[in-house]
Amino acid sequence: MLAFSSVWIAFASLVVAVTMLFYRPAMTDISIWFVLWLAAPLSMCFAGLILWAYRKDISGDQAIAAQRTQAWVAIALAITAAAIVYILIVYSNKLLPIEG
């Protein structure tokens, strides 16, 4: 269940990141926080726990192999989502304060 959750959490972070990419008003403090501080790290943590738990398993069980695959997919999705957000932040325009 942990591997399954990690994939869906990573997918949610990727959806938010792609939404910010194509619809710039969606790039808010909350959405940046969601991707960079909540969803991507949580997903990679869950995936890492799965990979760590089965690091010495050589049984060849298909269920364990599927969980490992889900963990690697979750890590890839989370890194992609974080990279999109970081690129958006680096190339964004700085807002100057209004002087009155």
JSON list of C-alpha atoms in Angstrom, two decimals:
[
{"chain": "A", "resi": 1, "resn": "MET", "atom": "CA", "xyz": [0.00, 0.00, 0.00]},
{"chain": "A", "resi": 2, "resn": "LEU", "atom": "CA", "xyz": [2.93, 2.32, 0.68]},
{"chain": "A", "resi": 3, "resn": "ALA", "atom": "CA", "xyz": [4.29, 1.93, -2.84]},
{"chain": "A", "resi": 4, "resn": "PHE", "atom": "CA", "xyz": [0.84, 2.53, -4.30]},
{"chain": "A", "resi": 5, "resn": "SER", "atom": "CA", "xyz": [0.43, 5.67, -2.19]},
{"chain": "A", "resi": 6, "resn": "SER", "atom": "CA", "xyz": [3.83, 6.99, -3.18]},
{"chain": "A", "resi": 7, "resn": "VAL", "atom": "CA", "xyz": [2.96, 6.77, -6.87]},
{"chain": "A", "resi": 8, "resn": "TRP", "atom": "CA", "xyz": [-0.33, 8.61, -6.46]},
{"chain": "A", "resi": 9, "resn": "ILE", "atom": "CA", "xyz": [1.18, 11.31, -4.26]},
{"chain": "A", "resi": 10, "resn": "ALA", "atom": "CA", "xyz": [3.95, 11.82, -6.82]},
{"chain": "A", "resi": 11, "resn": "PHE", "atom": "CA", "xyz": [1.36, 11.92, -9.60]},
{"chain": "A", "resi": 12, "resn": "ALA", "atom": "CA", "xyz": [-0.59, 14.60, -7.71]},
{"chain": "A", "resi": 13, "resn": "SER", "atom": "CA", "xyz": [2.56, 16.69, -7.34]},
{"chain": "A", "resi": 14, "resn": "LEU", "atom": "CA", "xyz": [3.29, 16.29, -11.06]},
{"chain": "A", "resi": 15, "resn": "VAL", "atom": "CA", "xyz": [-0.26, 17.37, -11.95]},
{"chain": "A", "resi": 16, "resn": "VAL", "atom": "CA", "xyz": [0.10, 20.50, -9.80]},
{"chain": "A", "resi": 17, "resn": "ALA", "atom": "CA", "xyz": [3.53, 21.24, -11.33]},
{"chain": "A", "resi": 18, "resn": "VAL", "atom": "CA", "xyz": [2.27, 20.84, -14.90]},
{"chain": "A", "resi": 19, "resn": "THR", "atom": "CA", "xyz": [-0.74, 23.00, -14.06]},
{"chain": "A", "resi": 20, "resn": "MET", "atom": "CA", "xyz": [1.63, 25.71, -12.85]},
{"chain": "A", "resi": 21, "resn": "LEU", "atom": "CA", "xyz": [3.64, 25.33, -16.04]},
{"chain": "A", "resi": 22, "resn": "PHE", "atom": "CA", "xyz": [0.70, 25.89, -18.39]},
{"chain": "A", "resi": 23, "resn": "TYR", "atom": "CA", "xyz": [-1.52, 28.10, -16.21]},
{"chain": "A", "resi": 24, "resn": "ARG", "atom": "CA", "xyz": [0.72, 30.61, -14.47]},
{"chain": "A", "resi": 25, "resn": "PRO", "atom": "CA", "xyz": [-1.92, 32.00, -12.06]},
{"chain": "A", "resi": 26, "resn": "ALA", "atom": "CA", "xyz": [-1.86, 28.54, -10.45]},
{"chain": "A", "resi": 27, "resn": "MET", "atom": "CA", "xyz": [1.71, 29.23, -9.32]},
{"chain": "A", "resi": 28, "resn": "THR", "atom": "CA", "xyz": [0.94, 30.38, -5.80]},
{"chain": "A", "resi": 29, "resn": "ASP", "atom": "CA", "xyz": [2.71, 30.01, -2.50]},
{"chain": "A", "resi": 30, "resn": "ILE", "atom": "CA", "xyz": [0.43, 27.11, -1.58]},
{"chain": "A", "resi": 31, "resn": "SER", "atom": "CA", "xyz": [1.03, 25.17, -4.79]},
{"chain": "A", "resi": 32, "resn": "ILE", "atom": "CA", "xyz": [4.80, 25.66, -4.57]},
{"chain": "A", "resi": 33, "resn": "TRP", "atom": "CA", "xyz": [4.72, 24.55, -0.93]},
{"chain": "A", "resi": 34, "resn": "PHE", "atom": "CA", "xyz": [2.57, 21.53, -1.85]},
{"chain": "A", "resi": 35, "resn": "VAL", "atom": "CA", "xyz": [4.99, 20.28, -4.50]},
{"chain": "A", "resi": 36, "resn": "LEU", "atom": "CA", "xyz": [8.36, 21.17, -2.95]},
{"chain": "A", "resi": 37, "resn": "TRP", "atom": "CA", "xyz": [7.66, 20.69, 0.75]},
{"chain": "A", "resi": 38, "resn": "LEU", "atom": "CA", "xyz": [4.89, 18.13, 0.96]},
{"chain": "A", "resi": 39, "resn": "ALA", "atom": "CA", "xyz": [4.07, 15.89, -1.98]},
{"chain": "A", "resi": 40, "resn": "ALA", "atom": "CA", "xyz": [7.43, 15.29, -3.67]},
{"chain": "A", "resi": 41, "resn": "PRO", "atom": "CA", "xyz": [9.41, 14.65, -0.45]},
{"chain": "A", "resi": 42, "resn": "LEU", "atom": "CA", "xyz": [6.65, 12.50, 1.03]},
{"chain": "A", "resi": 43, "resn": "SER", "atom": "CA", "xyz": [6.42, 10.44, -2.13]},
{"chain": "A", "resi": 44, "resn": "MET", "atom": "CA", "xyz": [10.18, 9.93, -2.29]},
{"chain": "A", "resi": 45, "resn": "CYS", "atom": "CA", "xyz": [10.23, 9.03, 1.41]},
{"chain": "A", "resi": 46, "resn": "PHE", "atom": "CA", "xyz": [7.57, 6.36, 0.93]},
{"chain": "A", "resi": 47, "resn": "ALA", "atom": "CA", "xyz": [9.35, 5.02, -2.15]},
{"chain": "A", "resi": 48, "resn": "GLY", "atom": "CA", "xyz": [12.65, 4.97, -0.32]},
{"chain": "A", "resi": 49, "resn": "LEU", "atom": "CA", "xyz": [11.08, 3.03, 2.54]},
{"chain": "A", "resi": 50, "resn": "ILE", "atom": "CA", "xyz": [9.86, 0.40, 0.08]},
{"chain": "A", "resi": 51, "resn": "LEU", "atom": "CA", "xyz": [13.23, 0.13, -1.62]},
{"chain": "A", "resi": 52, "resn": "TRP", "atom": "CA", "xyz": [15.00, -0.05, 1.74]},
{"chain": "A", "resi": 53, "resn": "ALA", "atom": "CA", "xyz": [12.61, -2.66, 3.11]},
{"chain": "A", "resi": 54, "resn": "TYR", "atom": "CA", "xyz": [13.21, -5.01, 0.18]},
{"chain": "A", "resi": 55, "resn": "ARG", "atom": "CA", "xyz": [16.89, -4.22, -0.41]},
{"chain": "A", "resi": 56, "resn": "LYS", "atom": "CA", "xyz": [18.09, -7.75, 0.45]},
{"chain": "A", "resi": 57, "resn": "ASP", "atom": "CA", "xyz": [15.12, -9.69, -0.91]},
{"chain": "A", "resi": 58, "resn": "ILE", "atom": "CA", "xyz": [16.18, -12.05, -3.70]},
{"chain": "A", "resi": 59, "resn": "SER", "atom": "CA", "xyz": [13.09, -14.27, -3.68]},
{"chain": "A", "resi": 60, "resn": "GLY", "atom": "CA", "xyz": [11.89, -13.19, -7.12]},
{"chain": "A", "resi": 61, "resn": "ASP", "atom": "CA", "xyz": [8.34, -12.59, -5.90]},
{"chain": "A", "resi": 62, "resn": "GLN", "atom": "CA", "xyz": [6.37, -10.66, -8.52]},
{"chain": "A", "resi": 63, "resn": "ALA", "atom": "CA", "xyz": [4.54, -8.58, -5.90]},
{"chain": "A", "resi": 64, "resn": "ILE", "atom": "CA", "xyz": [7.80, -7.30, -4.47]},
{"chain": "A", "resi": 65, "resn": "ALA", "atom": "CA", "xyz": [9.13, -6.60, -7.96]},
{"chain": "A", "resi": 66, "resn": "ALA", "atom": "CA", "xyz": [5.97, -4.62, -8.70]},
{"chain": "A", "resi": 67, "resn": "GLN", "atom": "CA", "xyz": [6.38, -2.60, -5.51]},
{"chain": "A", "resi": 68, "resn": "ARG", "atom": "CA", "xyz": [9.98, -1.82, -6.42]},
{"chain": "A", "resi": 69, "resn": "THR", "atom": "CA", "xyz": [8.86, -0.67, -9.86]},
{"chain": "A", "resi": 70, "resn": "GLN", "atom": "CA", "xyz": [6.18, 1.52, -8.31]},
{"chain": "A", "resi": 71, "resn": "ALA", "atom": "CA", "xyz": [8.76, 3.02, -5.99]},
{"chain": "A", "resi": 72, "resn": "TRP", "atom": "CA", "xyz": [11.12, 3.91, -8.85]},
{"chain": "A", "resi": 73, "resn": "VAL", "atom": "CA", "xyz": [8.24, 5.40, -10.85]},
{"chain": "A", "resi": 74, "resn": "ALA", "atom": "CA", "xyz": [7.22, 7.49, -7.83]},
{"chain": "A", "resi": 75, "resn": "ILE", "atom": "CA", "xyz": [10.76, 8.79, -7.43]},
{"chain": "A", "resi": 76, "resn": "ALA", "atom": "CA", "xyz": [10.92, 9.71, -11.12]},
{"chain": "A", "resi": 77, "resn": "LEU", "atom": "CA", "xyz": [7.56, 11.51, -11.02]},
{"chain": "A", "resi": 78, "resn": "ALA", "atom": "CA", "xyz": [8.46, 13.41, -7.85]},
{"chain": "A", "resi": 79, "resn": "ILE", "atom": "CA", "xyz": [11.84, 14.53, -9.19]},
{"chain": "A", "resi": 80, "resn": "THR", "atom": "CA", "xyz": [10.20, 15.63, -12.45]},
{"chain": "A", "resi": 81, "resn": "ALA", "atom": "CA", "xyz": [7.58, 17.65, -10.56]},
{"chain": "A", "resi": 82, "resn": "ALA", "atom": "CA", "xyz": [10.19, 19.30, -8.34]},
{"chain": "A", "resi": 83, "resn": "ALA", "atom": "CA", "xyz": [12.38, 20.09, -11.35]},
{"chain": "A", "resi": 84, "resn": "ILE", "atom": "CA", "xyz": [9.47, 21.75, -13.16]},
{"chain": "A", "resi": 85, "resn": "VAL", "atom": "CA", "xyz": [8.71, 23.94, -10.14]},
{"chain": "A", "resi": 86, "resn": "TYR", "atom": "CA", "xyz": [12.35, 24.86, -9.60]},
{"chain": "A", "resi": 87, "resn": "ILE", "atom": "CA", "xyz": [12.72, 25.81, -13.27]},
{"chain": "A", "resi": 88, "resn": "LEU", "atom": "CA", "xyz": [9.58, 27.93, -13.03]},
{"chain": "A", "resi": 89, "resn": "ILE", "atom": "CA", "xyz": [10.99, 29.69, -9.97]},
{"chain": "A", "resi": 90, "resn": "VAL", "atom": "CA", "xyz": [14.39, 30.31, -11.54]},
{"chain": "A", "resi": 91, "resn": "TYR", "atom": "CA", "xyz": [12.93, 31.80, -14.72]},
{"chain": "A", "resi": 92, "resn": "SER", "atom": "CA", "xyz": [10.14, 33.80, -13.09]},
{"chain": "A", "resi": 93, "resn": "ASN", "atom": "CA", "xyz": [10.12, 37.59, -13.12]},
{"chain": "A", "resi": 94, "resn": "LYS", "atom": "CA", "xyz": [10.79, 39.38, -9.87]},
{"chain": "A", "resi": 95, "resn": "LEU", "atom": "CA", "xyz": [7.89, 41.48, -8.65]},
{"chain": "A", "resi": 96, "resn": "LEU", "atom": "CA", "xyz": [8.94, 44.91, -7.46]},
{"chain": "A", "resi": 97, "resn": "PRO", "atom": "CA", "xyz": [7.09, 46.52, -4.55]},
{"chain": "A", "resi": 98, "resn": "ILE", "atom": "CA", "xyz": [4.77, 49.37, -5.37]},
{"chain": "A", "resi": 99, "resn": "GLU", "atom": "CA", "xyz": [6.06, 52.62, -3.98]},
{"chain": "A", "resi": 100, "resn": "GLY", "atom": "CA", "xyz": [3.42, 55.12, -3.12]}
]
